[in-house]
Amino acid sequence: MNYSDILILPSIEEGVGRVILEAMSMKLPVIASNVGGIPLVIDDKENGLLFEVGDIDAIKNHVMLLVKNKVFADNLTLSAYKKFKINYDYEVSINMFLDMYKHIVDWSHKICIMKILRLYTRLPPLSGGMENHIIQLSKEQKKLGHNITIYFN
């Protein structure tokens, strides 16, 4: 891609298209099919150019627009590069995945606590001792920011 002037991606079906992100990171103008996940990344005429599947004339017209209008092409690639840096850059992606994993771990911890509380409530009461233990455990978890609800049978 280092020796390319334009990325043209004439897909019939496509996910996000990693090659599009690579082109954006390299400030390479993108012309791509308006299918699948591509429009989630490419905003037509803002950070790339989209065309409908099979529309060869649109591809030709987009290429000519980029070749003849360098200012437009430069603005398009700059906008694409900015979008890449804000949404898809390595550091951004890592932080996004870490946040997602933290959220999953936090939820699995809450589910685990709820299962423990449900297990306790299925045991026979020990003259109020078990209920007090559950209430104390619940208070401790609420202090940690967990939303705990206790159901006694």
PDB file of C-alpha atoms in Angstrom:
ATOM      1  CA  MET A   1       0.000   0.000   0.000  1.00  0.00           C
ATOM      2  CA  ASN A   2       3.011   2.281   0.413  1.00  0.00           C
ATOM      3  CA  TYR A   3       3.172   2.733  -3.366  1.00  0.00           C
ATOM      4  CA  SER A   4      -0.556   3.304  -3.887  1.00  0.00           C
ATOM      5  CA  ASP A   5      -2.317   6.565  -4.602  1.00  0.00           C
ATOM      6  CA  ILE A   6      -5.892   5.404  -3.896  1.00  0.00           C
ATOM      7  CA  LEU A   7      -7.457   2.375  -2.211  1.00  0.00           C
ATOM      8  CA  ILE A   8     -10.412   1.019  -4.183  1.00  0.00           C
ATOM      9  CA  LEU A   9     -12.386  -1.695  -2.407  1.00  0.00           C
ATOM     10  CA  PRO A  10     -15.149  -2.987  -4.738  1.00  0.00           C
ATOM     11  CA  SER A  11     -16.628  -5.555  -2.343  1.00  0.00           C
ATOM     12  CA  ILE A  12     -19.942  -7.302  -2.774  1.00  0.00           C
ATOM     13  CA  GLU A  13     -19.950  -8.197   0.934  1.00  0.00           C
ATOM     14  CA  GLU A  14     -17.624  -6.842   3.606  1.00  0.00           C
ATOM     15  CA  GLY A  15     -17.295  -6.431   7.341  1.00  0.00           C
ATOM     16  CA  VAL A  16     -15.536  -3.306   8.490  1.00  0.00           C
ATOM     17  CA  GLY A  17     -12.630  -3.946   6.131  1.00  0.00           C
ATOM     18  CA  ARG A  18      -9.319  -3.770   7.949  1.00  0.00           C
ATOM     19  CA  VAL A  19      -7.635  -2.626   4.755  1.00  0.00           C
ATOM     20  CA  ILE A  20      -9.743   0.554   4.946  1.00  0.00           C
ATOM     21  CA  LEU A  21      -8.407   1.291   8.428  1.00  0.00           C
ATOM     22  CA  GLU A  22      -4.871   0.689   7.206  1.00  0.00           C
ATOM     23  CA  ALA A  23      -5.414   3.095   4.315  1.00  0.00           C
ATOM     24  CA  MET A  24      -6.870   5.717   6.664  1.00  0.00           C
ATOM     25  CA  SER A  25      -3.836   5.391   8.945  1.00  0.00           C
ATOM     26  CA  MET A  26      -1.553   5.954   5.944  1.00  0.00           C
ATOM     27  CA  LYS A  27      -3.531   8.984   4.694  1.00  0.00           C
ATOM     28  CA  LEU A  28      -4.522   7.125   1.552  1.00  0.00           C
ATOM     29  CA  PRO A  29      -7.871   8.112  -0.020  1.00  0.00           C
ATOM     30  CA  VAL A  30     -10.494   5.345   0.066  1.00  0.00           C
ATOM     31  CA  ILE A  31     -13.148   4.507  -2.507  1.00  0.00           C
ATOM     32  CA  ALA A  32     -15.289   1.599  -1.332  1.00  0.00           C
ATOM     33  CA  SER A  33     -18.579  -0.218  -1.825  1.00  0.00           C
ATOM     34  CA  ASN A  34     -21.496   0.931   0.278  1.00  0.00           C
ATOM     35  CA  VAL A  35     -22.006  -2.514   1.856  1.00  0.00           C
ATOM     36  CA  GLY A  36     -21.703  -4.262   5.218  1.00  0.00           C
ATOM     37  CA  GLY A  37     -19.684  -2.441   7.833  1.00  0.00           C
ATOM     38  CA  ILE A  38     -17.932  -0.104   5.411  1.00  0.00           C
ATOM     39  CA  PRO A  39     -20.421   2.789   5.901  1.00  0.00           C
ATOM     40  CA  LEU A  40     -19.752   2.548   9.638  1.00  0.00           C
ATOM     41  CA  VAL A  41     -16.175   3.616   8.942  1.00  0.00           C
ATOM     42  CA  ILE A  42     -16.493   5.700   5.775  1.00  0.00           C
ATOM     43  CA  ASP A  43     -18.693   8.782   5.857  1.00  0.00           C
ATOM     44  CA  ASP A  44     -19.314   9.439   2.166  1.00  0.00           C
ATOM     45  CA  LYS A  45     -17.558  12.560   0.883  1.00  0.00           C
ATOM     46  CA  GLU A  46     -16.232  13.318   4.398  1.00  0.00           C
ATOM     47  CA  ASN A  47     -13.464  10.752   4.914  1.00  0.00           C
ATOM     48  CA  GLY A  48     -13.870   8.556   1.857  1.00  0.00           C
ATOM     49  CA  LEU A  49     -16.067   7.922  -1.145  1.00  0.00           C
ATOM     50  CA  LEU A  50     -18.759   5.244  -1.351  1.00  0.00           C
ATOM     51  CA  PHE A  51     -20.441   3.674  -4.366  1.00  0.00           C
ATOM     52  CA  GLU A  52     -23.162   1.085  -4.860  1.00  0.00           C
ATOM     53  CA  VAL A  53     -22.099  -2.450  -5.750  1.00  0.00           C
ATOM     54  CA  GLY A  54     -21.496  -2.818  -9.488  1.00  0.00           C
ATOM     55  CA  ASP A  55     -21.566   0.900 -10.254  1.00  0.00           C
ATOM     56  CA  ILE A  56     -18.378   1.112 -12.331  1.00  0.00           C
ATOM     57  CA  ASP A  57     -19.185   4.630 -13.506  1.00  0.00           C
ATOM     58  CA  ALA A  58     -19.271   5.825  -9.887  1.00  0.00           C
ATOM     59  CA  ILE A  59     -15.843   4.258  -9.270  1.00  0.00           C
ATOM     60  CA  LYS A  60     -14.465   6.015 -12.351  1.00  0.00           C
ATOM     61  CA  ASN A  61     -16.026   9.335 -11.336  1.00  0.00           C
ATOM     62  CA  HIS A  62     -14.650   9.060  -7.789  1.00  0.00           C
ATOM     63  CA  VAL A  63     -11.139   8.315  -9.076  1.00  0.00           C
ATOM     64  CA  MET A  64     -11.297  11.272 -11.448  1.00  0.00           C
ATOM     65  CA  LEU A  65     -12.549  13.550  -8.637  1.00  0.00           C
ATOM     66  CA  LEU A  66      -9.588  12.612  -6.443  1.00  0.00           C
ATOM     67  CA  VAL A  67      -7.062  12.954  -9.267  1.00  0.00           C
ATOM     68  CA  LYS A  68      -8.388  16.313 -10.500  1.00  0.00           C
ATOM     69  CA  ASN A  69      -9.165  17.901  -7.122  1.00  0.00           C
ATOM     70  CA  LYS A  70      -6.086  17.577  -4.905  1.00  0.00           C
ATOM     71  CA  VAL A  71      -7.498  19.902  -2.218  1.00  0.00           C
ATOM     72  CA  PHE A  72     -10.605  17.721  -1.894  1.00  0.00           C
ATOM     73  CA  ALA A  73      -8.474  14.559  -1.828  1.00  0.00           C
ATOM     74  CA  ASP A  74      -6.187  16.019   0.859  1.00  0.00           C
ATOM     75  CA  ASN A  75      -9.147  17.118   3.009  1.00  0.00           C
ATOM     76  CA  LEU A  76     -10.723  13.680   2.611  1.00  0.00           C
ATOM     77  CA  THR A  77      -7.562  11.862   3.693  1.00  0.00           C
ATOM     78  CA  LEU A  78      -6.916  14.254   6.586  1.00  0.00           C
ATOM     79  CA  SER A  79     -10.452  13.708   7.851  1.00  0.00           C
ATOM     80  CA  ALA A  80     -10.014   9.938   7.481  1.00  0.00           C
ATOM     81  CA  TYR A  81      -6.710  10.047   9.351  1.00  0.00           C
ATOM     82  CA  LYS A  82      -8.283  12.036  12.207  1.00  0.00           C
ATOM     83  CA  LYS A  83     -11.177   9.566  12.438  1.00  0.00           C
ATOM     84  CA  PHE A  84      -8.692   6.694  12.501  1.00  0.00           C
ATOM     85  CA  LYS A  85      -6.630   8.292  15.283  1.00  0.00           C
ATOM     86  CA  ILE A  86      -9.727   9.048  17.388  1.00  0.00           C
ATOM     87  CA  ASN A  87     -11.564   5.740  16.922  1.00  0.00           C
ATOM     88  CA  TYR A  88      -9.233   3.001  15.680  1.00  0.00           C
ATOM     89  CA  ASP A  89      -5.664   3.798  16.682  1.00  0.00           C
ATOM     90  CA  TYR A  90      -3.762   1.060  18.526  1.00  0.00           C
ATOM     91  CA  GLU A  91      -3.895   2.845  21.910  1.00  0.00           C
ATOM     92  CA  VAL A  92      -7.599   3.670  21.511  1.00  0.00           C
ATOM     93  CA  SER A  93      -8.400   0.063  20.580  1.00  0.00           C
ATOM     94  CA  ILE A  94      -6.458  -1.319  23.535  1.00  0.00           C
ATOM     95  CA  ASN A  95      -8.201   1.014  25.976  1.00  0.00           C
ATOM     96  CA  MET A  96     -11.585   0.167  24.465  1.00  0.00           C
ATOM     97  CA  PHE A  97     -10.953  -3.576  24.868  1.00  0.00           C
ATOM     98  CA  LEU A  98      -9.614  -3.111  28.409  1.00  0.00           C
ATOM     99  CA  ASP A  99     -12.749  -1.159  29.343  1.00  0.00           C
ATOM    100  CA  MET A 100     -14.895  -3.894  27.819  1.00  0.00           C
ATOM    101  CA  TYR A 101     -13.037  -6.631  29.722  1.00  0.00           C
ATOM    102  CA  LYS A 102     -13.273  -4.647  32.987  1.00  0.00           C
ATOM    103  CA  HIS A 103     -17.010  -4.341  32.435  1.00  0.00           C
ATOM    104  CA  ILE A 104     -17.323  -8.081  31.778  1.00  0.00           C
ATOM    105  CA  VAL A 105     -15.260  -8.958  34.854  1.00  0.00           C
ATOM    106  CA  ASP A 106     -17.285  -6.521  36.960  1.00  0.00           C
ATOM    107  CA  TRP A 107     -20.552  -8.074  35.772  1.00  0.00           C
ATOM    108  CA  SER A 108     -19.288 -11.626  36.270  1.00  0.00           C
ATOM    109  CA  HIS A 109     -18.300 -10.629  39.820  1.00  0.00           C
ATOM    110  CA  LYS A 110     -21.808  -9.266  40.447  1.00  0.00           C
ATOM    111  CA  ILE A 111     -23.354 -12.426  39.035  1.00  0.00           C
ATOM    112  CA  CYS A 112     -21.078 -14.498  41.273  1.00  0.00           C
ATOM    113  CA  ILE A 113     -22.113 -12.481  44.360  1.00  0.00           C
ATOM    114  CA  MET A 114     -25.783 -12.850  43.426  1.00  0.00           C
ATOM    115  CA  LYS A 115     -25.340 -16.612  43.059  1.00  0.00           C
ATOM    116  CA  ILE A 116     -23.733 -16.750  46.493  1.00  0.00           C
ATOM    117  CA  LEU A 117     -26.606 -14.774  47.979  1.00  0.00           C
ATOM    118  CA  ARG A 118     -29.132 -17.019  46.275  1.00  0.00           C
ATOM    119  CA  LEU A 119     -27.275 -20.080  47.553  1.00  0.00           C
ATOM    120  CA  TYR A 120     -27.358 -18.743  51.093  1.00  0.00           C
ATOM    121  CA  THR A 121     -31.057 -18.012  50.935  1.00  0.00           C
ATOM    122  CA  ARG A 122     -31.746 -21.625  49.969  1.00  0.00           C
ATOM    123  CA  LEU A 123     -30.100 -22.887  53.145  1.00  0.00           C
ATOM    124  CA  PRO A 124     -32.274 -23.286  56.223  1.00  0.00           C
ATOM    125  CA  PRO A 125     -32.185 -20.229  58.502  1.00  0.00           C
ATOM    126  CA  LEU A 126     -29.980 -20.598  61.542  1.00  0.00           C
ATOM    127  CA  SER A 127     -31.928 -18.601  64.135  1.00  0.00           C
ATOM    128  CA  GLY A 128     -31.417 -15.422  62.155  1.00  0.00           C
ATOM    129  CA  GLY A 129     -27.645 -15.846  61.873  1.00  0.00           C
ATOM    130  CA  MET A 130     -27.613 -16.629  58.147  1.00  0.00           C
ATOM    131  CA  GLU A 131     -29.879 -13.707  57.338  1.00  0.00           C
ATOM    132  CA  ASN A 132     -27.648 -11.344  59.299  1.00  0.00           C
ATOM    133  CA  HIS A 133     -24.582 -12.676  57.495  1.00  0.00           C
ATOM    134  CA  ILE A 134     -26.260 -12.104  54.119  1.00  0.00           C
ATOM    135  CA  ILE A 135     -27.322  -8.592  55.059  1.00  0.00           C
ATOM    136  CA  GLN A 136     -23.760  -7.780  56.200  1.00  0.00           C
ATOM    137  CA  LEU A 137     -22.306  -9.216  52.976  1.00  0.00           C
ATOM    138  CA  SER A 138     -24.792  -7.165  50.975  1.00  0.00           C
ATOM    139  CA  LYS A 139     -23.832  -3.950  52.796  1.00  0.00           C
ATOM    140  CA  GLU A 140     -20.146  -4.584  52.106  1.00  0.00           C
ATOM    141  CA  GLN A 141     -20.835  -5.155  48.417  1.00  0.00           C
ATOM    142  CA  LYS A 142     -22.987  -2.017  48.180  1.00  0.00           C
ATOM    143  CA  LYS A 143     -20.073   0.015  49.611  1.00  0.00           C
ATOM    144  CA  LEU A 144     -18.004  -1.308  46.702  1.00  0.00           C
ATOM    145  CA  GLY A 145     -20.621  -0.007  44.259  1.00  0.00           C
ATOM    146  CA  HIS A 146     -22.418  -3.276  43.548  1.00  0.00           C
ATOM    147  CA  ASN A 147     -26.199  -3.275  43.297  1.00  0.00           C
ATOM    148  CA  ILE A 148     -27.326  -6.119  45.547  1.00  0.00           C
ATOM    149  CA  THR A 149     -30.893  -7.249  46.150  1.00  0.00           C
ATOM    150  CA  ILE A 150     -31.690  -9.872  48.761  1.00  0.00           C
ATOM    151  CA  TYR A 151     -34.664 -12.207  48.485  1.00  0.00           C
ATOM    152  CA  PHE A 152     -35.623 -14.230  51.528  1.00  0.00           C
ATOM    153  CA  ASN A 153     -37.892 -17.251  51.069  1.00  0.00           C
TER     154      ASN A 153
END
